[in-house]
Amino acid sequence: MPLTRRDFTARTVIAGAGVALTGTVGALATAPGALAADDGTRHDEQGRPHGPGYGPLVSDPAGILALPAGFRYRVITHSGVTTLDSGETTPSNHDGTAAFEGHRGVTLLVNNHELKGPRTGWERPVPLAEGLVYDPAAAGGCTVVEVRRGGEVAEWVGIAGTSTNCAGGATPWDTWLTCEENSDLAGKNGMTKDHGYVFEVDPHDRRANRDPRPVKAFGRYDHEAVVIDPRHGHAYLTEDASGPNGLLYRWTPPQGFRHGRGRLRTLAPDAGVLAAAKCFDRNGRFVDDLSRATAIGTVYGVDWVEVPDRDARTTPVRKQFADTAVTRGRKLEGMWWADGGAYFVSSFARAESPGAPHDGQVWFYDPKRRTIRLTVLLGVNADPSKDGTYDGPDNITVSPYGGLVIAEDGTGLQHLFGATESGRTYPLARNELNIGTDEAPEYSEFTGVCFSPDGRTLYANIQDPGIMLAVTGPWRRAR
């Protein structure tokens, strides 16, 4: 049922009367363009950092990762260096990741490898492990990384033969949904099967991953990330696409469907309802693009418009709608479920978007109120080569210590940075692995940011060449 203007006004009044985002993150409020870094250099009487973060970043003699004093990192996997249990080297292009609790103190991580197109185009594609291959022509997939209590690491293939595995999302039943950010049909770019789907990977049971089957009910398009509402069973999904900009989707399960391990692969291709978000402001005016929001705290009501043809064999899903039918957003990226709703990212907006340019938004969708609220807004970064400025948020996670941790995929320097409940930002890490030249340095994006189940370790990846890192240190509540 559409959300009426009266319903929306009542709900936004409630939100404005207190803190709209209760729980872990709260209201991440700041002025446009003013979400600047705070290096935490103020100190208390004992000389300890007394800012929103952990102090300034200390350069790494090894040239990999700068961290605050007292923090340290460990390389978990490194493409071309570490090996799988089958003997091949770790694949490249690490991307979306989630951590799961295994038996006897083991941490299990599922790691996407964002490899687009045919295998012949990559030096280290995901190996074609027997029984775990969807399309033998495709280079991407996932590996499962096991970190044991004593520090030993093992790695094996979770799924192979998929394309451009970008982000994804953990499920409430402890599996990983990996998203293909590529919608090539069979016969295009060397592919032998259709792509643009979501697949489920079980880190606990290798047998459950045999004979990979796409979750066609979630639609075929350039998927980025997905979260599952643990109470109602809805899936929320982002699309990273342009020309026109991508959409935010909701999948409603069919009546009587019960989620669980392996259940998604049993769904019919047309099961449930896939719909795209249509937003409007408190005056009932349609919002055509998320770039229209220029102030933290902006709240839009959300209706959901059913997708006409979710498998999109002739017309891409996002092009099946008139511009007045749905709300678009540039580079809709990472998602995380927390505080009873879905956080999701729009990485930037420029001339392709009808609203104001920006270098990153984080929104929160409240399914109870059926609203989205702008919680983080990054103004245009005038000098990406300058340390302490951020642009291009991508993967995100909600920290057990409060606030968000955000992986940067912008231009210039690349960081992991935090955003506190009060809206202040602070650096957590800087990529110091120069894959360019001394004259023209280049630093790869961070991906796959997530905490271990016990909250003691922050995992993150440097996408190129493909390094998974584990960061530990004196974590404390972010202020």
GROMACS .gro file of C-alpha atoms in nm:
model
  479
    1MET     CA    1   0.000   0.000   0.000
    2PRO     CA    2   0.148   0.342  -0.093
    3LEU     CA    3   0.265   0.564   0.191
    4THR     CA    4   0.035   0.867   0.209
    5ARG     CA    5   0.154   1.222   0.270
    6ARG     CA    6  -0.026   1.224   0.604
    7ASP     CA    7   0.148   0.902   0.711
    8PHE     CA    8   0.484   1.035   0.599
    9THR     CA    9   0.444   1.371   0.777
   10ALA     CA   10   0.346   1.198   1.102
   11ARG     CA   11   0.643   0.964   1.085
   12THR     CA   12   0.896   1.235   1.006
   13VAL     CA   13   0.765   1.445   1.293
   14ILE     CA   14   0.828   1.149   1.522
   15ALA     CA   15   1.176   1.111   1.378
   16GLY     CA   16   1.252   1.480   1.421
   17ALA     CA   17   1.127   1.488   1.778
   18GLY     CA   18   1.410   1.273   1.902
   19VAL     CA   19   1.696   1.081   1.742
   20ALA     CA   20   1.577   0.914   1.427
   21LEU     CA   21   1.857   0.658   1.427
   22THR     CA   22   1.869   0.492   1.762
   23GLY     CA   23   2.117   0.224   1.855
   24THR     CA   24   2.467   0.169   1.730
   25VAL     CA   25   2.509   0.467   1.503
   26GLY     CA   26   2.259   0.724   1.615
   27ALA     CA   27   2.235   1.051   1.422
   28LEU     CA   28   2.548   1.105   1.217
   29ALA     CA   29   2.489   1.476   1.168
   30THR     CA   30   2.717   1.720   0.992
   31ALA     CA   31   2.696   2.003   0.743
   32PRO     CA   32   2.745   1.937   0.372
   33GLY     CA   33   3.111   1.953   0.283
   34ALA     CA   34   3.208   1.971   0.647
   35LEU     CA   35   3.250   1.603   0.726
   36ALA     CA   36   3.624   1.658   0.747
   37ALA     CA   37   3.880   1.436   0.911
   38ASP     CA   38   3.979   1.482   1.271
   39ASP     CA   39   4.317   1.326   1.334
   40GLY     CA   40   4.257   1.294   1.707
   41THR     CA   41   4.573   1.482   1.804
   42ARG     CA   42   4.422   1.640   2.117
   43HIS     CA   43   4.546   1.462   2.428
   44ASP     CA   44   4.444   1.430   2.791
   45GLU     CA   45   4.668   1.500   3.090
   46GLN     CA   46   4.832   1.158   3.053
   47GLY     CA   47   4.917   1.227   2.690
   48ARG     CA   48   4.656   0.988   2.552
   49PRO     CA   49   4.457   1.085   2.243
   50HIS     CA   50   4.138   1.269   2.337
   51GLY     CA   51   3.955   1.299   2.008
   52PRO     CA   52   3.696   1.100   1.815
   53GLY     CA   53   3.952   0.846   1.695
   54TYR     CA   54   4.282   0.694   1.793
   55GLY     CA   55   4.527   0.965   1.695
   56PRO     CA   56   4.724   1.033   1.377
   57LEU     CA   57   4.830   0.755   1.144
   58VAL     CA   58   5.186   0.628   1.171
   59SER     CA   59   5.359   0.539   0.844
   60ASP     CA   60   5.440   0.172   0.791
   61PRO     CA   61   5.808   0.085   0.732
   62ALA     CA   62   5.685  -0.209   0.521
   63GLY     CA   63   5.490   0.028   0.298
   64ILE     CA   64   5.152  -0.144   0.331
   65LEU     CA   65   4.928   0.002   0.600
   66ALA     CA   66   4.954   0.314   0.817
   67LEU     CA   67   4.771   0.280   1.149
   68PRO     CA   68   4.734   0.479   1.473
   69ALA     CA   69   4.997   0.417   1.740
   70GLY     CA   70   4.924   0.101   1.936
   71PHE     CA   71   4.754  -0.074   1.644
   72ARG     CA   72   4.909  -0.346   1.434
   73TYR     CA   73   4.814  -0.551   1.131
   74ARG     CA   74   4.873  -0.896   0.995
   75VAL     CA   75   4.854  -1.014   0.635
   76ILE     CA   76   4.600  -1.298   0.615
   77THR     CA   77   4.598  -1.365   0.240
   78HIS     CA   78   4.802  -1.213  -0.042
   79SER     CA   79   4.729  -1.284  -0.407
   80GLY     CA   80   5.018  -1.464  -0.572
   81VAL     CA   81   5.189  -1.524  -0.235
   82THR     CA   82   4.959  -1.729  -0.012
   83THR     CA   83   4.806  -2.054  -0.136
   84LEU     CA   84   4.475  -2.236  -0.124
   85ASP     CA   85   4.444  -2.581   0.025
   86SER     CA   86   4.438  -2.711  -0.334
   87GLY     CA   87   4.782  -2.565  -0.405
   88GLU     CA   88   4.690  -2.271  -0.630
   89THR     CA   89   4.777  -1.920  -0.520
   90THR     CA   90   4.518  -1.688  -0.370
   91PRO     CA   91   4.312  -1.517  -0.644
   92SER     CA   92   4.340  -1.141  -0.696
   93ASN     CA   93   4.108  -0.843  -0.661
   94HIS     CA   94   3.970  -0.893  -0.311
   95ASP     CA   95   3.634  -0.723  -0.252
   96GLY     CA   96   3.328  -0.771  -0.029
   97THR     CA   97   3.388  -0.980   0.283
   98ALA     CA   98   3.204  -1.098   0.593
   99ALA     CA   99   3.323  -1.277   0.906
  100PHE     CA  100   3.146  -1.570   1.071
  101GLU     CA  101   3.203  -1.760   1.393
  102GLY     CA  102   3.328  -2.113   1.335
  103HIS     CA  103   3.391  -2.397   1.575
  104ARG     CA  104   3.655  -2.385   1.852
  105GLY     CA  105   3.750  -2.021   1.816
  106VAL     CA  106   3.780  -2.026   1.437
  107THR     CA  107   3.686  -1.719   1.235
  108LEU     CA  108   3.554  -1.789   0.885
  109LEU     CA  109   3.565  -1.515   0.623
  110VAL     CA  110   3.406  -1.526   0.280
  111ASN     CA  111   3.604  -1.308   0.039
  112ASN     CA  112   3.474  -1.193  -0.301
  113HIS     CA  113   3.714  -1.160  -0.594
  114GLU     CA  114   3.599  -0.888  -0.832
  115LEU     CA  115   3.722  -1.031  -1.161
  116LYS     CA  116   3.527  -0.930  -1.471
  117GLY     CA  117   3.510  -1.112  -1.799
  118PRO     CA  118   3.686  -1.425  -1.924
  119ARG     CA  119   3.949  -1.611  -1.726
  120THR     CA  120   4.207  -1.552  -1.997
  121GLY     CA  121   4.217  -1.185  -1.901
  122TRP     CA  122   4.345  -1.248  -1.549
  123GLU     CA  123   4.669  -1.386  -1.413
  124ARG     CA  124   4.509  -1.519  -1.095
  125PRO     CA  125   4.139  -1.601  -1.144
  126VAL     CA  126   3.943  -1.804  -0.893
  127PRO     CA  127   4.038  -2.171  -0.954
  128LEU     CA  128   3.771  -2.392  -1.110
  129ALA     CA  129   3.722  -2.622  -0.813
  130GLU     CA  130   3.531  -2.937  -0.902
  131GLY     CA  131   3.158  -2.910  -0.837
  132LEU     CA  132   3.176  -2.541  -0.742
  133VAL     CA  133   3.173  -2.385  -1.090
  134TYR     CA  134   2.882  -2.188  -1.236
  135ASP     CA  135   3.033  -2.071  -1.567
  136PRO     CA  136   3.375  -2.215  -1.656
  137ALA     CA  137   3.449  -1.911  -1.872
  138ALA     CA  138   3.416  -1.655  -1.591
  139ALA     CA  139   3.708  -1.545  -1.372
  140GLY     CA  140   3.540  -1.441  -1.048
  141GLY     CA  141   3.407  -1.611  -0.739
  142CYS     CA  142   3.467  -1.636  -0.365
  143THR     CA  143   3.719  -1.797  -0.138
  144VAL     CA  144   3.659  -1.900   0.221
  145VAL     CA  145   3.937  -1.807   0.464
  146GLU     CA  146   3.972  -1.990   0.795
  147VAL     CA  147   4.166  -1.812   1.069
  148ARG     CA  148   4.230  -2.047   1.360
  149ARG     CA  149   4.276  -1.950   1.721
  150GLY     CA  150   4.649  -2.012   1.704
  151GLY     CA  151   4.687  -1.790   1.399
  152GLU     CA  152   4.702  -2.060   1.132
  153VAL     CA  153   4.523  -1.974   0.806
  154ALA     CA  154   4.359  -2.199   0.548
  155GLU     CA  155   4.178  -2.094   0.230
  156TRP     CA  156   3.962  -2.274  -0.023
  157VAL     CA  157   3.720  -2.199  -0.306
  158GLY     CA  158   3.358  -2.130  -0.209
  159ILE     CA  159   3.227  -2.065  -0.559
  160ALA     CA  160   3.393  -2.018  -0.899
  161GLY     CA  161   3.288  -1.918  -1.249
  162THR     CA  162   3.097  -1.606  -1.151
  163SER     CA  163   3.168  -1.254  -1.274
  164THR     CA  164   3.268  -0.932  -1.103
  165ASN     CA  165   3.187  -1.042  -0.749
  166CYS     CA  166   3.178  -0.700  -0.589
  167ALA     CA  167   3.005  -0.668  -0.253
  168GLY     CA  168   2.727  -0.881  -0.110
  169GLY     CA  169   2.599  -0.939   0.239
  170ALA     CA  170   2.585  -1.176   0.532
  171THR     CA  171   2.255  -1.347   0.610
  172PRO     CA  172   2.094  -1.391   0.953
  173TRP     CA  173   2.150  -1.767   0.911
  174ASP     CA  174   2.529  -1.725   0.874
  175THR     CA  175   2.585  -1.756   0.501
  176TRP     CA  176   2.718  -1.510   0.245
  177LEU     CA  177   2.533  -1.368  -0.053
  178THR     CA  178   2.779  -1.276  -0.327
  179CYS     CA  179   2.670  -1.024  -0.589
  180GLU     CA  180   2.768  -1.012  -0.955
  181GLU     CA  181   2.822  -0.652  -1.065
  182ASN     CA  182   2.803  -0.756  -1.427
  183SER     CA  183   2.501  -0.858  -1.634
  184ASP     CA  184   2.657  -1.015  -1.945
  185LEU     CA  185   2.432  -1.267  -2.113
  186ALA     CA  186   2.562  -1.599  -2.242
  187GLY     CA  187   2.757  -1.540  -2.562
  188LYS     CA  188   2.878  -1.194  -2.463
  189ASN     CA  189   3.241  -1.134  -2.364
  190GLY     CA  190   3.308  -1.506  -2.381
  191MET     CA  191   3.051  -1.604  -2.119
  192THR     CA  192   2.873  -1.937  -2.151
  193LYS     CA  193   2.597  -1.860  -1.899
  194ASP     CA  194   2.393  -1.554  -1.806
  195HIS     CA  195   2.532  -1.329  -1.534
  196GLY     CA  196   2.403  -1.049  -1.312
  197TYR     CA  197   2.279  -1.262  -1.023
  198VAL     CA  198   2.321  -1.325  -0.651
  199PHE     CA  199   2.460  -1.658  -0.525
  200GLU     CA  200   2.464  -1.803  -0.173
  201VAL     CA  201   2.791  -1.934  -0.026
  202ASP     CA  202   2.796  -2.134   0.299
  203PRO     CA  203   3.129  -2.096   0.482
  204HIS     CA  204   3.041  -2.375   0.725
  205ASP     CA  205   2.958  -2.654   0.481
  206ARG     CA  206   3.156  -2.702   0.159
  207ARG     CA  207   2.904  -2.958   0.032
  208ALA     CA  208   2.625  -2.700   0.044
  209ASN     CA  209   2.804  -2.495  -0.221
  210ARG     CA  210   2.815  -2.767  -0.485
  211ASP     CA  211   2.625  -2.711  -0.811
  212PRO     CA  212   2.596  -2.329  -0.775
  213ARG     CA  213   2.255  -2.187  -0.859
  214PRO     CA  214   2.175  -1.817  -0.894
  215VAL     CA  215   1.896  -1.663  -0.688
  216LYS     CA  216   1.706  -1.545  -0.994
  217ALA     CA  217   1.420  -1.416  -0.781
  218PHE     CA  218   1.645  -1.125  -0.678
  219GLY     CA  219   1.667  -1.009  -1.040
  220ARG     CA  220   1.939  -0.985  -1.301
  221TYR     CA  221   2.129  -0.655  -1.307
  222ASP     CA  222   2.459  -0.506  -1.188
  223HIS     CA  223   2.426  -0.610  -0.825
  224GLU     CA  224   2.643  -0.444  -0.563
  225ALA     CA  225   2.527  -0.541  -0.212
  226VAL     CA  226   2.241  -0.705  -0.028
  227VAL     CA  227   2.104  -0.727   0.327
  228ILE     CA  228   1.824  -0.937   0.474
  229ASP     CA  229   1.569  -0.806   0.722
  230PRO     CA  230   1.589  -1.077   0.991
  231ARG     CA  231   1.236  -1.007   1.112
  232HIS     CA  232   1.032  -0.984   0.792
  233GLY     CA  233   1.258  -1.164   0.546
  234HIS     CA  234   1.281  -0.885   0.291
  235ALA     CA  235   1.601  -0.851   0.092
  236TYR     CA  236   1.729  -0.501   0.014
  237LEU     CA  237   1.971  -0.466  -0.275
  238THR     CA  238   2.179  -0.191  -0.436
  239GLU     CA  239   2.265  -0.150  -0.804
  240ASP     CA  240   2.594   0.008  -0.912
  241ALA     CA  241   2.514   0.133  -1.260
  242SER     CA  242   2.496   0.448  -1.469
  243GLY     CA  243   2.324   0.573  -1.783
  244PRO     CA  244   2.077   0.595  -1.610
  245ASN     CA  245   2.179   0.575  -1.245
  246GLY     CA  246   2.105   0.261  -1.047
  247LEU     CA  247   1.822   0.176  -0.810
  248LEU     CA  248   1.755   0.057  -0.458
  249TYR     CA  249   1.551  -0.264  -0.461
  250ARG     CA  250   1.339  -0.462  -0.217
  251TRP     CA  251   1.250  -0.827  -0.262
  252THR     CA  252   0.945  -0.950  -0.071
  253PRO     CA  253   0.937  -1.327  -0.014
  254PRO     CA  254   0.636  -1.526  -0.125
  255GLN     CA  255   0.376  -1.610   0.134
  256GLY     CA  256   0.481  -1.905   0.348
  257PHE     CA  257   0.850  -1.892   0.251
  258ARG     CA  258   1.091  -1.949   0.538
  259HIS     CA  259   1.454  -1.841   0.512
  260GLY     CA  260   1.740  -2.072   0.604
  261ARG     CA  261   2.057  -2.227   0.469
  262GLY     CA  262   2.010  -2.337   0.112
  263ARG     CA  263   1.651  -2.218   0.093
  264LEU     CA  264   1.712  -1.932  -0.152
  265ARG     CA  265   1.835  -2.167  -0.423
  266THR     CA  266   1.498  -2.346  -0.415
  267LEU     CA  267   1.305  -2.033  -0.517
  268ALA     CA  268   1.142  -2.010  -0.858
  269PRO     CA  269   1.282  -1.733  -1.081
  270ASP     CA  270   0.963  -1.529  -1.037
  271ALA     CA  271   0.914  -1.600  -0.665
  272GLY     CA  272   0.814  -1.308  -0.447
  273VAL     CA  273   0.802  -0.948  -0.560
  274LEU     CA  274   1.102  -0.742  -0.670
  275ALA     CA  275   1.041  -0.368  -0.651
  276ALA     CA  276   1.238  -0.043  -0.682
  277ALA     CA  277   1.228   0.252  -0.445
  278LYS     CA  278   1.032   0.566  -0.527
  279CYS     CA  279   1.096   0.852  -0.285
  280PHE     CA  280   0.914   1.172  -0.207
  281ASP     CA  281   0.969   1.459   0.034
  282ARG     CA  282   0.750   1.570   0.323
  283ASN     CA  283   0.543   1.785   0.087
  284GLY     CA  284   0.463   1.485  -0.127
  285ARG     CA  285   0.691   1.590  -0.413
  286PHE     CA  286   0.860   1.313  -0.609
  287VAL     CA  287   1.240   1.287  -0.567
  288ASP     CA  288   1.404   1.172  -0.888
  289ASP     CA  289   1.759   1.121  -0.756
  290LEU     CA  290   1.925   1.090  -0.416
  291SER     CA  291   2.166   1.370  -0.511
  292ARG     CA  292   1.878   1.611  -0.449
  293ALA     CA  293   1.948   1.581  -0.074
  294THR     CA  294   2.189   1.853   0.041
  295ALA     CA  295   2.147   1.843   0.418
  296ILE     CA  296   2.216   1.585   0.684
  297GLY     CA  297   1.891   1.468   0.836
  298THR     CA  298   1.698   1.486   0.508
  299VAL     CA  299   1.413   1.234   0.526
  300TYR     CA  300   1.226   1.091   0.230
  301GLY     CA  301   0.926   0.864   0.229
  302VAL     CA  302   0.957   0.545   0.026
  303ASP     CA  303   0.709   0.359  -0.191
  304TRP     CA  304   0.802   0.043  -0.380
  305VAL     CA  305   0.727   0.000  -0.751
  306GLU     CA  306   0.721  -0.354  -0.888
  307VAL     CA  307   0.982  -0.445  -1.149
  308PRO     CA  308   0.810  -0.545  -1.477
  309ASP     CA  309   1.075  -0.793  -1.599
  310ARG     CA  310   1.329  -0.892  -1.336
  311ASP     CA  311   1.538  -1.120  -1.560
  312ALA     CA  312   1.585  -0.829  -1.801
  313ARG     CA  313   1.686  -1.022  -2.109
  314THR     CA  314   1.594  -0.742  -2.350
  315THR     CA  315   1.587  -0.424  -2.137
  316PRO     CA  316   1.797  -0.366  -1.822
  317VAL     CA  317   1.583  -0.341  -1.511
  318ARG     CA  318   1.671   0.021  -1.438
  319LYS     CA  319   1.569   0.119  -1.795
  320GLN     CA  320   1.226  -0.040  -1.761
  321PHE     CA  321   1.109   0.259  -1.556
  322ALA     CA  322   1.031   0.612  -1.666
  323ASP     CA  323   1.236   0.876  -1.487
  324THR     CA  324   0.924   0.984  -1.300
  325ALA     CA  325   0.855   0.632  -1.171
  326VAL     CA  326   1.155   0.559  -0.947
  327THR     CA  327   1.434   0.729  -0.752
  328ARG     CA  328   1.786   0.680  -0.881
  329GLY     CA  329   2.129   0.716  -0.722
  330ARG     CA  330   2.487   0.724  -0.855
  331LYS     CA  331   2.705   0.430  -0.758
  332LEU     CA  332   2.480   0.268  -0.500
  333GLU     CA  333   2.736   0.057  -0.317
  334GLY     CA  334   2.784  -0.110   0.021
  335MET     CA  335   2.509  -0.201   0.265
  336TRP     CA  336   2.489  -0.315   0.628
  337TRP     CA  337   2.192  -0.419   0.839
  338ALA     CA  338   2.188  -0.271   1.191
  339ASP     CA  339   1.962  -0.069   1.420
  340GLY     CA  340   1.654  -0.229   1.266
  341GLY     CA  341   1.724  -0.112   0.915
  342ALA     CA  342   1.960  -0.095   0.620
  343TYR     CA  343   2.250   0.145   0.580
  344PHE     CA  344   2.348   0.198   0.217
  345VAL     CA  345   2.595   0.413   0.026
  346SER     CA  346   2.590   0.641  -0.276
  347SER     CA  347   2.958   0.695  -0.355
  348PHE     CA  348   2.944   1.027  -0.538
  349ALA     CA  349   2.743   1.249  -0.772
  350ARG     CA  350   2.861   1.467  -1.058
  351ALA     CA  351   2.719   1.580  -1.392
  352GLU     CA  352   2.537   1.248  -1.447
  353SER     CA  353   2.312   1.326  -1.149
  354PRO     CA  354   2.047   1.600  -1.152
  355GLY     CA  355   2.110   1.721  -0.796
  356ALA     CA  356   2.408   1.866  -0.612
  357PRO     CA  357   2.754   1.714  -0.657
  358HIS     CA  358   2.895   1.530  -0.357
  359ASP     CA  359   3.167   1.280  -0.272
  360GLY     CA  360   2.959   1.036  -0.075
  361GLN     CA  361   2.633   0.975   0.106
  362VAL     CA  362   2.528   0.717   0.361
  363TRP     CA  363   2.153   0.662   0.398
  364PHE     CA  364   1.950   0.463   0.649
  365TYR     CA  365   1.630   0.288   0.544
  366ASP     CA  366   1.382   0.238   0.827
  367PRO     CA  367   1.139  -0.037   0.719
  368LYS     CA  368   0.899   0.039   1.004
  369ARG     CA  369   0.858   0.403   0.906
  370ARG     CA  370   0.924   0.337   0.535
  371THR     CA  371   1.164   0.628   0.519
  372ILE     CA  372   1.527   0.687   0.426
  373ARG     CA  373   1.736   0.939   0.618
  374LEU     CA  374   2.066   1.094   0.511
  375THR     CA  375   2.315   1.022   0.790
  376VAL     CA  376   2.652   1.104   0.630
  377LEU     CA  377   2.730   1.352   0.354
  378LEU     CA  378   3.077   1.417   0.212
  379GLY     CA  379   3.124   1.740   0.022
  380VAL     CA  380   3.331   1.744  -0.294
  381ASN     CA  381   3.693   1.668  -0.204
  382ALA     CA  382   3.898   1.951  -0.353
  383ASP     CA  383   4.232   1.774  -0.307
  384PRO     CA  384   4.216   1.391  -0.289
  385SER     CA  385   4.596   1.376  -0.271
  386LYS     CA  386   4.589   1.546   0.069
  387ASP     CA  387   4.585   1.319   0.371
  388GLY     CA  388   4.291   1.368   0.603
  389THR     CA  389   4.025   1.421   0.337
  390TYR     CA  390   3.788   1.150   0.222
  391ASP     CA  391   3.582   1.075  -0.087
  392GLY     CA  392   3.407   0.781  -0.250
  393PRO     CA  393   3.273   0.567   0.038
  394ASP     CA  394   3.212   0.210  -0.076
  395ASN     CA  395   3.193  -0.089   0.160
  396ILE     CA  396   3.070  -0.004   0.510
  397THR     CA  397   3.017  -0.178   0.840
  398VAL     CA  398   2.865  -0.081   1.172
  399SER     CA  399   3.128  -0.089   1.445
  400PRO     CA  400   3.070  -0.270   1.776
  401TYR     CA  401   3.235   0.038   1.930
  402GLY     CA  402   2.980   0.278   1.786
  403GLY     CA  403   2.942   0.457   1.456
  404LEU     CA  404   3.039   0.342   1.110
  405VAL     CA  405   3.362   0.221   0.957
  406ILE     CA  406   3.386   0.312   0.590
  407ALA     CA  407   3.616   0.187   0.314
  408GLU     CA  408   3.727   0.456   0.072
  409ASP     CA  409   3.721   0.404  -0.305
  410GLY     CA  410   3.793   0.750  -0.430
  411THR     CA  411   4.082   0.921  -0.602
  412GLY     CA  412   4.423   0.992  -0.454
  413LEU     CA  413   4.494   0.852  -0.109
  414GLN     CA  414   4.275   0.568   0.018
  415HIS     CA  415   4.164   0.526   0.379
  416LEU     CA  416   3.955   0.334   0.622
  417PHE     CA  417   3.780   0.598   0.827
  418GLY     CA  418   3.526   0.609   1.104
  419ALA     CA  419   3.219   0.827   1.153
  420THR     CA  420   3.101   0.873   1.511
  421GLU     CA  421   2.749   0.907   1.643
  422SER     CA  422   2.799   1.285   1.656
  423GLY     CA  423   2.903   1.300   1.294
  424ARG     CA  424   3.279   1.347   1.336
  425THR     CA  425   3.517   1.146   1.124
  426TYR     CA  426   3.860   1.010   1.201
  427PRO     CA  427   4.123   0.802   1.021
  428LEU     CA  428   4.170   0.434   1.095
  429ALA     CA  429   4.412   0.329   0.823
  430ARG     CA  430   4.581   0.451   0.507
  431ASN     CA  431   4.689   0.237   0.215
  432GLU     CA  432   5.063   0.291   0.161
  433LEU     CA  433   5.113   0.027  -0.109
  434ASN     CA  434   5.195   0.231  -0.418
  435ILE     CA  435   5.099   0.036  -0.731
  436GLY     CA  436   5.186   0.330  -0.953
  437THR     CA  437   5.521   0.506  -0.986
  438ASP     CA  438   5.713   0.754  -0.772
  439GLU     CA  439   5.620   1.027  -1.021
  440ALA     CA  440   5.255   0.921  -1.044
  441PRO     CA  441   5.165   0.728  -0.727
  442GLU     CA  442   4.849   0.520  -0.724
  443TYR     CA  443   4.678   0.351  -0.433
  444SER     CA  444   4.410   0.085  -0.462
  445GLU     CA  445   4.076   0.107  -0.289
  446PHE     CA  446   3.994  -0.056   0.043
  447THR     CA  447   3.720  -0.322   0.038
  448GLY     CA  448   3.551  -0.581   0.256
  449VAL     CA  449   3.562  -0.396   0.587
  450CYS     CA  450   3.410  -0.602   0.870
  451PHE     CA  451   3.474  -0.697   1.231
  452SER     CA  452   3.536  -1.045   1.366
  453PRO     CA  453   3.244  -1.197   1.558
  454ASP     CA  454   3.409  -1.110   1.893
  455GLY     CA  455   3.473  -0.752   1.781
  456ARG     CA  456   3.847  -0.764   1.849
  457THR     CA  457   3.972  -0.769   1.491
  458LEU     CA  458   3.890  -0.545   1.199
  459TYR     CA  459   3.932  -0.715   0.862
  460ALA     CA  460   3.978  -0.520   0.540
  461ASN     CA  461   4.125  -0.573   0.195
  462ILE     CA  462   4.347  -0.378  -0.038
  463GLN     CA  463   4.184  -0.472  -0.366
  464ASP     CA  464   4.486  -0.453  -0.595
  465PRO     CA  465   4.686  -0.674  -0.588
  466GLY     CA  466   4.457  -0.849  -0.338
  467ILE     CA  467   4.560  -0.847   0.028
  468MET     CA  468   4.342  -0.935   0.325
  469LEU     CA  469   4.453  -0.765   0.647
  470ALA     CA  470   4.361  -0.817   1.012
  471VAL     CA  471   4.389  -0.507   1.233
  472THR     CA  472   4.401  -0.526   1.611
  473GLY     CA  473   4.462  -0.265   1.878
  474PRO     CA  474   4.317  -0.068   2.171
  475TRP     CA  475   3.961  -0.042   2.044
  476ARG     CA  476   3.729   0.178   2.249
  477ARG     CA  477   3.390   0.340   2.221
  478ALA     CA  478   3.389   0.605   1.948
  479ARG     CA  479   3.274   0.946   2.071
   0.00000   0.00000   0.00000
